[in-house]
Amino acid sequence: MDVTLIPTSFAINEAMRDVAQRAIIAICEQNQLGPADLEQLAHQLAQRDAAADALTGEQHARITHN
């Protein structure tokens, strides 16, 4: 008897989050980026997102961190 597991949307989201975190860490290590660099990048991304919102009149997806 074969059992097929169907992942929940929560499990899929957690797996995607884990992959994203690992990719970010790898990029940071390869480019020797520190916390201050990441804060600066986050600020720049937030500014660009706000500018895109202003141009389109829509709120775009937000990246949240826990």
PDB file of N, CA, C and O in Angstrom:
ATOM      1  N   MET A   1       0.843  -1.174   0.000  1.00  0.00           N
ATOM      2  CA  MET A   1       0.000   0.000   0.000  1.00  0.00           C
ATOM      3  C   MET A   1       0.895   1.246   0.000  1.00  0.00           C
ATOM      4  O   MET A   1       1.803   1.367   0.799  1.00  0.00           O
ATOM      5  N   ASP A   2       0.642   2.135  -0.908  1.00  0.00           N
ATOM      6  CA  ASP A   2       1.389   3.393  -0.992  1.00  0.00           C
ATOM      7  C   ASP A   2       0.605   4.505  -0.322  1.00  0.00           C
ATOM      8  O   ASP A   2      -0.612   4.598  -0.474  1.00  0.00           O
ATOM      9  N   VAL A   3       1.313   5.320   0.401  1.00  0.00           N
ATOM     10  CA  VAL A   3       0.704   6.476   1.051  1.00  0.00           C
ATOM     11  C   VAL A   3       1.305   7.724   0.431  1.00  0.00           C
ATOM     12  O   VAL A   3       2.520   7.875   0.379  1.00  0.00           O
ATOM     13  N   THR A   4       0.456   8.598  -0.048  1.00  0.00           N
ATOM     14  CA  THR A   4       0.911   9.852  -0.628  1.00  0.00           C
ATOM     15  C   THR A   4       0.624  10.973   0.366  1.00  0.00           C
ATOM     16  O   THR A   4      -0.519  11.170   0.767  1.00  0.00           O
ATOM     17  N   LEU A   5       1.671  11.646   0.761  1.00  0.00           N
ATOM     18  CA  LEU A   5       1.516  12.766   1.679  1.00  0.00           C
ATOM     19  C   LEU A   5       1.310  14.048   0.872  1.00  0.00           C
ATOM     20  O   LEU A   5       2.065  14.331  -0.054  1.00  0.00           O
ATOM     21  N   ILE A   6       0.290  14.771   1.236  1.00  0.00           N
ATOM     22  CA  ILE A   6       0.012  16.060   0.588  1.00  0.00           C
ATOM     23  C   ILE A   6       0.339  17.144   1.607  1.00  0.00           C
ATOM     24  O   ILE A   6      -0.322  17.246   2.644  1.00  0.00           O
ATOM     25  N   PRO A   7       1.370  17.928   1.322  1.00  0.00           N
ATOM     26  CA  PRO A   7       1.757  18.959   2.301  1.00  0.00           C
ATOM     27  C   PRO A   7       0.685  20.050   2.410  1.00  0.00           C
ATOM     28  O   PRO A   7       0.031  20.401   1.436  1.00  0.00           O
ATOM     29  N   THR A   8       0.546  20.564   3.606  1.00  0.00           N
ATOM     30  CA  THR A   8      -0.378  21.666   3.836  1.00  0.00           C
ATOM     31  C   THR A   8       0.250  22.958   3.328  1.00  0.00           C
ATOM     32  O   THR A   8       1.461  23.022   3.092  1.00  0.00           O
ATOM     33  N   SER A   9      -0.555  23.971   3.180  1.00  0.00           N
ATOM     34  CA  SER A   9      -0.011  25.259   2.740  1.00  0.00           C
ATOM     35  C   SER A   9       0.978  25.795   3.773  1.00  0.00           C
ATOM     36  O   SER A   9       1.978  26.429   3.416  1.00  0.00           O
ATOM     37  N   PHE A  10       0.726  25.500   5.059  1.00  0.00           N
ATOM     38  CA  PHE A  10       1.665  25.922   6.103  1.00  0.00           C
ATOM     39  C   PHE A  10       3.018  25.248   5.900  1.00  0.00           C
ATOM     40  O   PHE A  10       4.066  25.907   5.974  1.00  0.00           O
ATOM     41  N   ALA A  11       3.014  23.939   5.631  1.00  0.00           N
ATOM     42  CA  ALA A  11       4.264  23.209   5.424  1.00  0.00           C
ATOM     43  C   ALA A  11       5.011  23.732   4.196  1.00  0.00           C
ATOM     44  O   ALA A  11       6.239  23.868   4.215  1.00  0.00           O
ATOM     45  N   ILE A  12       4.278  24.038   3.155  1.00  0.00           N
ATOM     46  CA  ILE A  12       4.896  24.582   1.937  1.00  0.00           C
ATOM     47  C   ILE A  12       5.511  25.945   2.231  1.00  0.00           C
ATOM     48  O   ILE A  12       6.643  26.229   1.829  1.00  0.00           O
ATOM     49  N   ASN A  13       4.771  26.798   2.932  1.00  0.00           N
ATOM     50  CA  ASN A  13       5.288  28.129   3.285  1.00  0.00           C
ATOM     51  C   ASN A  13       6.530  28.028   4.147  1.00  0.00           C
ATOM     52  O   ASN A  13       7.492  28.783   3.951  1.00  0.00           O
ATOM     53  N   GLU A  14       6.535  27.125   5.121  1.00  0.00           N
ATOM     54  CA  GLU A  14       7.704  26.945   5.981  1.00  0.00           C
ATOM     55  C   GLU A  14       8.903  26.455   5.179  1.00  0.00           C
ATOM     56  O   GLU A  14      10.026  26.904   5.394  1.00  0.00           O
ATOM     57  N   ALA A  15       8.674  25.546   4.253  1.00  0.00           N
ATOM     58  CA  ALA A  15       9.764  25.035   3.412  1.00  0.00           C
ATOM     59  C   ALA A  15      10.326  26.144   2.527  1.00  0.00           C
ATOM     60  O   ALA A  15      11.549  26.276   2.381  1.00  0.00           O
ATOM     61  N   MET A  16       9.445  26.962   1.959  1.00  0.00           N
ATOM     62  CA  MET A  16       9.893  28.074   1.115  1.00  0.00           C
ATOM     63  C   MET A  16      10.673  29.090   1.942  1.00  0.00           C
ATOM     64  O   MET A  16      11.685  29.631   1.486  1.00  0.00           O
ATOM     65  N   ARG A  17      10.200  29.341   3.157  1.00  0.00           N
ATOM     66  CA  ARG A  17      10.889  30.280   4.042  1.00  0.00           C
ATOM     67  C   ARG A  17      12.286  29.774   4.388  1.00  0.00           C
ATOM     68  O   ARG A  17      13.258  30.534   4.380  1.00  0.00           O
ATOM     69  N   ASP A  18      12.398  28.474   4.650  1.00  0.00           N
ATOM     70  CA  ASP A  18      13.692  27.878   4.972  1.00  0.00           C
ATOM     71  C   ASP A  18      14.654  27.994   3.795  1.00  0.00           C
ATOM     72  O   ASP A  18      15.820  28.365   3.968  1.00  0.00           O
ATOM     73  N   VAL A  19      14.165  27.706   2.598  1.00  0.00           N
ATOM     74  CA  VAL A  19      15.004  27.819   1.399  1.00  0.00           C
ATOM     75  C   VAL A  19      15.456  29.268   1.205  1.00  0.00           C
ATOM     76  O   VAL A  19      16.630  29.533   0.901  1.00  0.00           O
ATOM     77  N   ALA A  20      14.538  30.207   1.384  1.00  0.00           N
ATOM     78  CA  ALA A  20      14.879  31.622   1.215  1.00  0.00           C
ATOM     79  C   ALA A  20      15.933  32.058   2.232  1.00  0.00           C
ATOM     80  O   ALA A  20      16.893  32.758   1.879  1.00  0.00           O
ATOM     81  N   GLN A  21      15.768  31.643   3.481  1.00  0.00           N
ATOM     82  CA  GLN A  21      16.737  32.018   4.513  1.00  0.00           C
ATOM     83  C   GLN A  21      18.117  31.449   4.206  1.00  0.00           C
ATOM     84  O   GLN A  21      19.130  32.131   4.356  1.00  0.00           O
ATOM     85  N   ARG A  22      18.153  30.200   3.759  1.00  0.00           N
ATOM     86  CA  ARG A  22      19.448  29.588   3.413  1.00  0.00           C
ATOM     87  C   ARG A  22      20.100  30.308   2.244  1.00  0.00           C
ATOM     88  O   ARG A  22      21.307  30.505   2.229  1.00  0.00           O
ATOM     89  N   ALA A  23      19.296  30.704   1.259  1.00  0.00           N
ATOM     90  CA  ALA A  23      19.843  31.424   0.106  1.00  0.00           C
ATOM     91  C   ALA A  23      20.381  32.785   0.527  1.00  0.00           C
ATOM     92  O   ALA A  23      21.466  33.197   0.091  1.00  0.00           O
ATOM     93  N   ILE A  24      19.652  33.493   1.383  1.00  0.00           N
ATOM     94  CA  ILE A  24      20.099  34.809   1.857  1.00  0.00           C
ATOM     95  C   ILE A  24      21.395  34.680   2.635  1.00  0.00           C
ATOM     96  O   ILE A  24      22.332  35.467   2.437  1.00  0.00           O
ATOM     97  N   ILE A  25      21.472  33.692   3.499  1.00  0.00           N
ATOM     98  CA  ILE A  25      22.699  33.486   4.283  1.00  0.00           C
ATOM     99  C   ILE A  25      23.880  33.179   3.366  1.00  0.00           C
ATOM    100  O   ILE A  25      24.969  33.720   3.538  1.00  0.00           O
ATOM    101  N   ALA A  26      23.663  32.329   2.359  1.00  0.00           N
ATOM    102  CA  ALA A  26      24.735  31.995   1.418  1.00  0.00           C
ATOM    103  C   ALA A  26      25.207  33.227   0.653  1.00  0.00           C
ATOM    104  O   ALA A  26      26.409  33.445   0.491  1.00  0.00           O
ATOM    105  N   ILE A  27      24.261  34.051   0.200  1.00  0.00           N
ATOM    106  CA  ILE A  27      24.628  35.273  -0.527  1.00  0.00           C
ATOM    107  C   ILE A  27      25.410  36.221   0.381  1.00  0.00           C
ATOM    108  O   ILE A  27      26.409  36.813  -0.040  1.00  0.00           O
ATOM    109  N   CYS A  28      24.960  36.355   1.616  1.00  0.00           N
ATOM    110  CA  CYS A  28      25.647  37.234   2.567  1.00  0.00           C
ATOM    111  C   CYS A  28      27.076  36.758   2.828  1.00  0.00           C
ATOM    112  O   CYS A  28      28.011  37.559   2.860  1.00  0.00           O
ATOM    113  N   GLU A  29      27.222  35.453   3.015  1.00  0.00           N
ATOM    114  CA  GLU A  29      28.563  34.913   3.267  1.00  0.00           C
ATOM    115  C   GLU A  29      29.465  35.090   2.063  1.00  0.00           C
ATOM    116  O   GLU A  29      30.627  35.469   2.197  1.00  0.00           O
ATOM    117  N   GLN A  30      28.949  34.830   0.860  1.00  0.00           N
ATOM    118  CA  GLN A  30      29.752  34.950  -0.355  1.00  0.00           C
ATOM    119  C   GLN A  30      30.190  36.386  -0.610  1.00  0.00           C
ATOM    120  O   GLN A  30      31.273  36.629  -1.136  1.00  0.00           O
ATOM    121  N   ASN A  31      29.343  37.334  -0.240  1.00  0.00           N
ATOM    122  CA  ASN A  31      29.641  38.743  -0.498  1.00  0.00           C
ATOM    123  C   ASN A  31      30.098  39.492   0.744  1.00  0.00           C
ATOM    124  O   ASN A  31      30.227  40.712   0.720  1.00  0.00           O
ATOM    125  N   GLN A  32      30.325  38.759   1.824  1.00  0.00           N
ATOM    126  CA  GLN A  32      30.795  39.316   3.097  1.00  0.00           C
ATOM    127  C   GLN A  32      29.922  40.480   3.565  1.00  0.00           C
ATOM    128  O   GLN A  32      30.407  41.549   3.939  1.00  0.00           O
ATOM    129  N   LEU A  33      28.600  40.258   3.537  1.00  0.00           N
ATOM    130  CA  LEU A  33      27.653  41.269   3.994  1.00  0.00           C
ATOM    131  C   LEU A  33      27.354  41.057   5.469  1.00  0.00           C
ATOM    132  O   LEU A  33      27.128  39.933   5.902  1.00  0.00           O
ATOM    133  N   GLY A  34      27.339  42.134   6.214  1.00  0.00           N
ATOM    134  CA  GLY A  34      27.040  42.077   7.631  1.00  0.00           C
ATOM    135  C   GLY A  34      25.668  42.633   7.935  1.00  0.00           C
ATOM    136  O   GLY A  34      24.930  43.063   7.036  1.00  0.00           O
ATOM    137  N   PRO A  35      25.300  42.667   9.207  1.00  0.00           N
ATOM    138  CA  PRO A  35      23.982  43.165   9.610  1.00  0.00           C
ATOM    139  C   PRO A  35      23.705  44.600   9.141  1.00  0.00           C
ATOM    140  O   PRO A  35      22.586  44.903   8.712  1.00  0.00           O
ATOM    141  N   ALA A  36      24.701  45.452   9.208  1.00  0.00           N
ATOM    142  CA  ALA A  36      24.491  46.842   8.783  1.00  0.00           C
ATOM    143  C   ALA A  36      24.190  46.905   7.289  1.00  0.00           C
ATOM    144  O   ALA A  36      23.336  47.698   6.856  1.00  0.00           O
ATOM    145  N   ASP A  37      24.857  46.072   6.507  1.00  0.00           N
ATOM    146  CA  ASP A  37      24.594  46.031   5.064  1.00  0.00           C
ATOM    147  C   ASP A  37      23.168  45.569   4.790  1.00  0.00           C
ATOM    148  O   ASP A  37      22.484  46.124   3.920  1.00  0.00           O
ATOM    149  N   LEU A  38      22.712  44.575   5.546  1.00  0.00           N
ATOM    150  CA  LEU A  38      21.353  44.070   5.352  1.00  0.00           C
ATOM    151  C   LEU A  38      20.310  45.111   5.743  1.00  0.00           C
ATOM    152  O   LEU A  38      19.272  45.240   5.080  1.00  0.00           O
ATOM    153  N   GLU A  39      20.581  45.863   6.802  1.00  0.00           N
ATOM    154  CA  GLU A  39      19.663  46.937   7.204  1.00  0.00           C
ATOM    155  C   GLU A  39      19.565  47.984   6.106  1.00  0.00           C
ATOM    156  O   GLU A  39      18.478  48.478   5.790  1.00  0.00           O
ATOM    157  N   GLN A  40      20.706  48.339   5.517  1.00  0.00           N
ATOM    158  CA  GLN A  40      20.712  49.323   4.439  1.00  0.00           C
ATOM    159  C   GLN A  40      19.932  48.807   3.232  1.00  0.00           C
ATOM    160  O   GLN A  40      19.142  49.538   2.633  1.00  0.00           O
ATOM    161  N   LEU A  41      20.129  47.527   2.874  1.00  0.00           N
ATOM    162  CA  LEU A  41      19.394  46.944   1.754  1.00  0.00           C
ATOM    163  C   LEU A  41      17.895  46.913   2.033  1.00  0.00           C
ATOM    164  O   LEU A  41      17.086  47.213   1.149  1.00  0.00           O
ATOM    165  N   ALA A  42      17.516  46.574   3.253  1.00  0.00           N
ATOM    166  CA  ALA A  42      16.093  46.541   3.617  1.00  0.00           C
ATOM    167  C   ALA A  42      15.480  47.927   3.497  1.00  0.00           C
ATOM    168  O   ALA A  42      14.354  48.086   3.003  1.00  0.00           O
ATOM    169  N   HIS A  43      16.229  48.946   3.919  1.00  0.00           N
ATOM    170  CA  HIS A  43      15.740  50.324   3.827  1.00  0.00           C
ATOM    171  C   HIS A  43      15.556  50.723   2.359  1.00  0.00           C
ATOM    172  O   HIS A  43      14.546  51.326   1.986  1.00  0.00           O
ATOM    173  N   GLN A  44      16.523  50.374   1.520  1.00  0.00           N
ATOM    174  CA  GLN A  44      16.428  50.706   0.098  1.00  0.00           C
ATOM    175  C   GLN A  44      15.244  49.994  -0.554  1.00  0.00           C
ATOM    176  O   GLN A  44      14.525  50.585  -1.365  1.00  0.00           O
ATOM    177  N   LEU A  45      15.038  48.721  -0.194  1.00  0.00           N
ATOM    178  CA  LEU A  45      13.910  47.975  -0.748  1.00  0.00           C
ATOM    179  C   LEU A  45      12.580  48.583  -0.311  1.00  0.00           C
ATOM    180  O   LEU A  45      11.633  48.665  -1.105  1.00  0.00           O
ATOM    181  N   ALA A  46      12.507  49.020   0.942  1.00  0.00           N
ATOM    182  CA  ALA A  46      11.279  49.637   1.443  1.00  0.00           C
ATOM    183  C   ALA A  46      10.987  50.937   0.692  1.00  0.00           C
ATOM    184  O   ALA A  46       9.830  51.227   0.360  1.00  0.00           O
ATOM    185  N   GLN A  47      12.038  51.712   0.413  1.00  0.00           N
ATOM    186  CA  GLN A  47      11.853  52.952  -0.336  1.00  0.00           C
ATOM    187  C   GLN A  47      11.348  52.667  -1.751  1.00  0.00           C
ATOM    188  O   GLN A  47      10.454  53.347  -2.248  1.00  0.00           O
ATOM    189  N   ARG A  48      11.929  51.663  -2.391  1.00  0.00           N
ATOM    190  CA  ARG A  48      11.507  51.323  -3.751  1.00  0.00           C
ATOM    191  C   ARG A  48      10.084  50.791  -3.769  1.00  0.00           C
ATOM    192  O   ARG A  48       9.320  51.066  -4.689  1.00  0.00           O
ATOM    193  N   ASP A  49       9.735  50.013  -2.751  1.00  0.00           N
ATOM    194  CA  ASP A  49       8.383  49.486  -2.659  1.00  0.00           C
ATOM    195  C   ASP A  49       7.378  50.622  -2.475  1.00  0.00           C
ATOM    196  O   ASP A  49       6.313  50.623  -3.100  1.00  0.00           O
ATOM    197  N   ALA A  50       7.717  51.589  -1.638  1.00  0.00           N
ATOM    198  CA  ALA A  50       6.838  52.739  -1.424  1.00  0.00           C
ATOM    199  C   ALA A  50       6.679  53.542  -2.708  1.00  0.00           C
ATOM    200  O   ALA A  50       5.577  54.011  -3.030  1.00  0.00           O
ATOM    201  N   ALA A  51       7.771  53.693  -3.455  1.00  0.00           N
ATOM    202  CA  ALA A  51       7.703  54.419  -4.725  1.00  0.00           C
ATOM    203  C   ALA A  51       6.817  53.673  -5.720  1.00  0.00           C
ATOM    204  O   ALA A  51       6.013  54.290  -6.434  1.00  0.00           O
ATOM    205  N   ALA A  52       6.925  52.357  -5.761  1.00  0.00           N
ATOM    206  CA  ALA A  52       6.074  51.561  -6.651  1.00  0.00           C
ATOM    207  C   ALA A  52       4.610  51.686  -6.248  1.00  0.00           C
ATOM    208  O   ALA A  52       3.729  51.794  -7.105  1.00  0.00           O
ATOM    209  N   ASP A  53       4.343  51.683  -4.943  1.00  0.00           N
ATOM    210  CA  ASP A  53       2.979  51.865  -4.452  1.00  0.00           C
ATOM    211  C   ASP A  53       2.423  53.220  -4.905  1.00  0.00           C
ATOM    212  O   ASP A  53       1.271  53.316  -5.324  1.00  0.00           O
ATOM    213  N   ALA A  54       3.249  54.249  -4.805  1.00  0.00           N
ATOM    214  CA  ALA A  54       2.811  55.589  -5.188  1.00  0.00           C
ATOM    215  C   ALA A  54       2.516  55.667  -6.688  1.00  0.00           C
ATOM    216  O   ALA A  54       1.566  56.327  -7.101  1.00  0.00           O
ATOM    217  N   LEU A  55       3.304  54.984  -7.494  1.00  0.00           N
ATOM    218  CA  LEU A  55       3.105  55.018  -8.944  1.00  0.00           C
ATOM    219  C   LEU A  55       1.866  54.249  -9.378  1.00  0.00           C
ATOM    220  O   LEU A  55       1.160  54.663 -10.293  1.00  0.00           O
ATOM    221  N   THR A  56       1.617  53.128  -8.734  1.00  0.00           N
ATOM    222  CA  THR A  56       0.515  52.267  -9.169  1.00  0.00           C
ATOM    223  C   THR A  56      -0.772  52.508  -8.391  1.00  0.00           C
ATOM    224  O   THR A  56      -1.834  52.084  -8.821  1.00  0.00           O
ATOM    225  N   GLY A  57      -0.661  53.146  -7.238  1.00  0.00           N
ATOM    226  CA  GLY A  57      -1.824  53.336  -6.400  1.00  0.00           C
ATOM    227  C   GLY A  57      -2.248  52.085  -5.670  1.00  0.00           C
ATOM    228  O   GLY A  57      -3.330  52.000  -5.128  1.00  0.00           O
ATOM    229  N   GLU A  58      -1.384  51.077  -5.676  1.00  0.00           N
ATOM    230  CA  GLU A  58      -1.678  49.813  -5.008  1.00  0.00           C
ATOM    231  C   GLU A  58      -0.599  49.513  -3.981  1.00  0.00           C
ATOM    232  O   GLU A  58       0.536  49.947  -4.118  1.00  0.00           O
ATOM    233  N   GLN A  59      -0.992  48.744  -2.984  1.00  0.00           N
ATOM    234  CA  GLN A  59      -0.005  48.302  -2.009  1.00  0.00           C
ATOM    235  C   GLN A  59       0.528  46.951  -2.472  1.00  0.00           C
ATOM    236  O   GLN A  59      -0.231  46.020  -2.729  1.00  0.00           O
ATOM    237  N   HIS A  60       1.824  46.851  -2.595  1.00  0.00           N
ATOM    238  CA  HIS A  60       2.454  45.616  -3.031  1.00  0.00           C
ATOM    239  C   HIS A  60       2.748  44.728  -1.833  1.00  0.00           C
ATOM    240  O   HIS A  60       2.646  45.153  -0.685  1.00  0.00           O
ATOM    241  N   ALA A  61       3.126  43.507  -2.115  1.00  0.00           N
ATOM    242  CA  ALA A  61       3.440  42.537  -1.057  1.00  0.00           C
ATOM    243  C   ALA A  61       4.546  43.070  -0.171  1.00  0.00           C
ATOM    244  O   ALA A  61       5.487  43.715  -0.638  1.00  0.00           O
ATOM    245  N   ARG A  62       4.420  42.838   1.092  1.00  0.00           N
ATOM    246  CA  ARG A  62       5.416  43.286   2.073  1.00  0.00           C
ATOM    247  C   ARG A  62       6.201  42.096   2.588  1.00  0.00           C
ATOM    248  O   ARG A  62       5.645  41.027   2.812  1.00  0.00           O
ATOM    249  N   ILE A  63       7.470  42.295   2.756  1.00  0.00           N
ATOM    250  CA  ILE A  63       8.307  41.271   3.380  1.00  0.00           C
ATOM    251  C   ILE A  63       8.303  41.564   4.866  1.00  0.00           C
ATOM    252  O   ILE A  63       8.648  42.652   5.292  1.00  0.00           O
ATOM    253  N   THR A  64       7.889  40.598   5.640  1.00  0.00           N
ATOM    254  CA  THR A  64       7.856  40.776   7.082  1.00  0.00           C
ATOM    255  C   THR A  64       8.899  39.879   7.707  1.00  0.00           C
ATOM    256  O   THR A  64       9.256  38.831   7.169  1.00  0.00           O
ATOM    257  N   HIS A  65       9.398  40.308   8.812  1.00  0.00           N
ATOM    258  CA  HIS A  65      10.360  39.475   9.534  1.00  0.00           C
ATOM    259  C   HIS A  65       9.909  39.344  10.954  1.00  0.00           C
ATOM    260  O   HIS A  65       9.302  40.231  11.541  1.00  0.00           O
ATOM    261  N   ASN A  66      10.160  38.162  11.516  1.00  0.00           N
ATOM    262  CA  ASN A  66       9.719  37.858  12.878  1.00  0.00           C
ATOM    263  C   ASN A  66      10.836  38.066  13.860  1.00  0.00           C
ATOM    264  O   ASN A  66      11.939  37.946  13.646  1.00  0.00           O
TER     265      ASN A  66
END
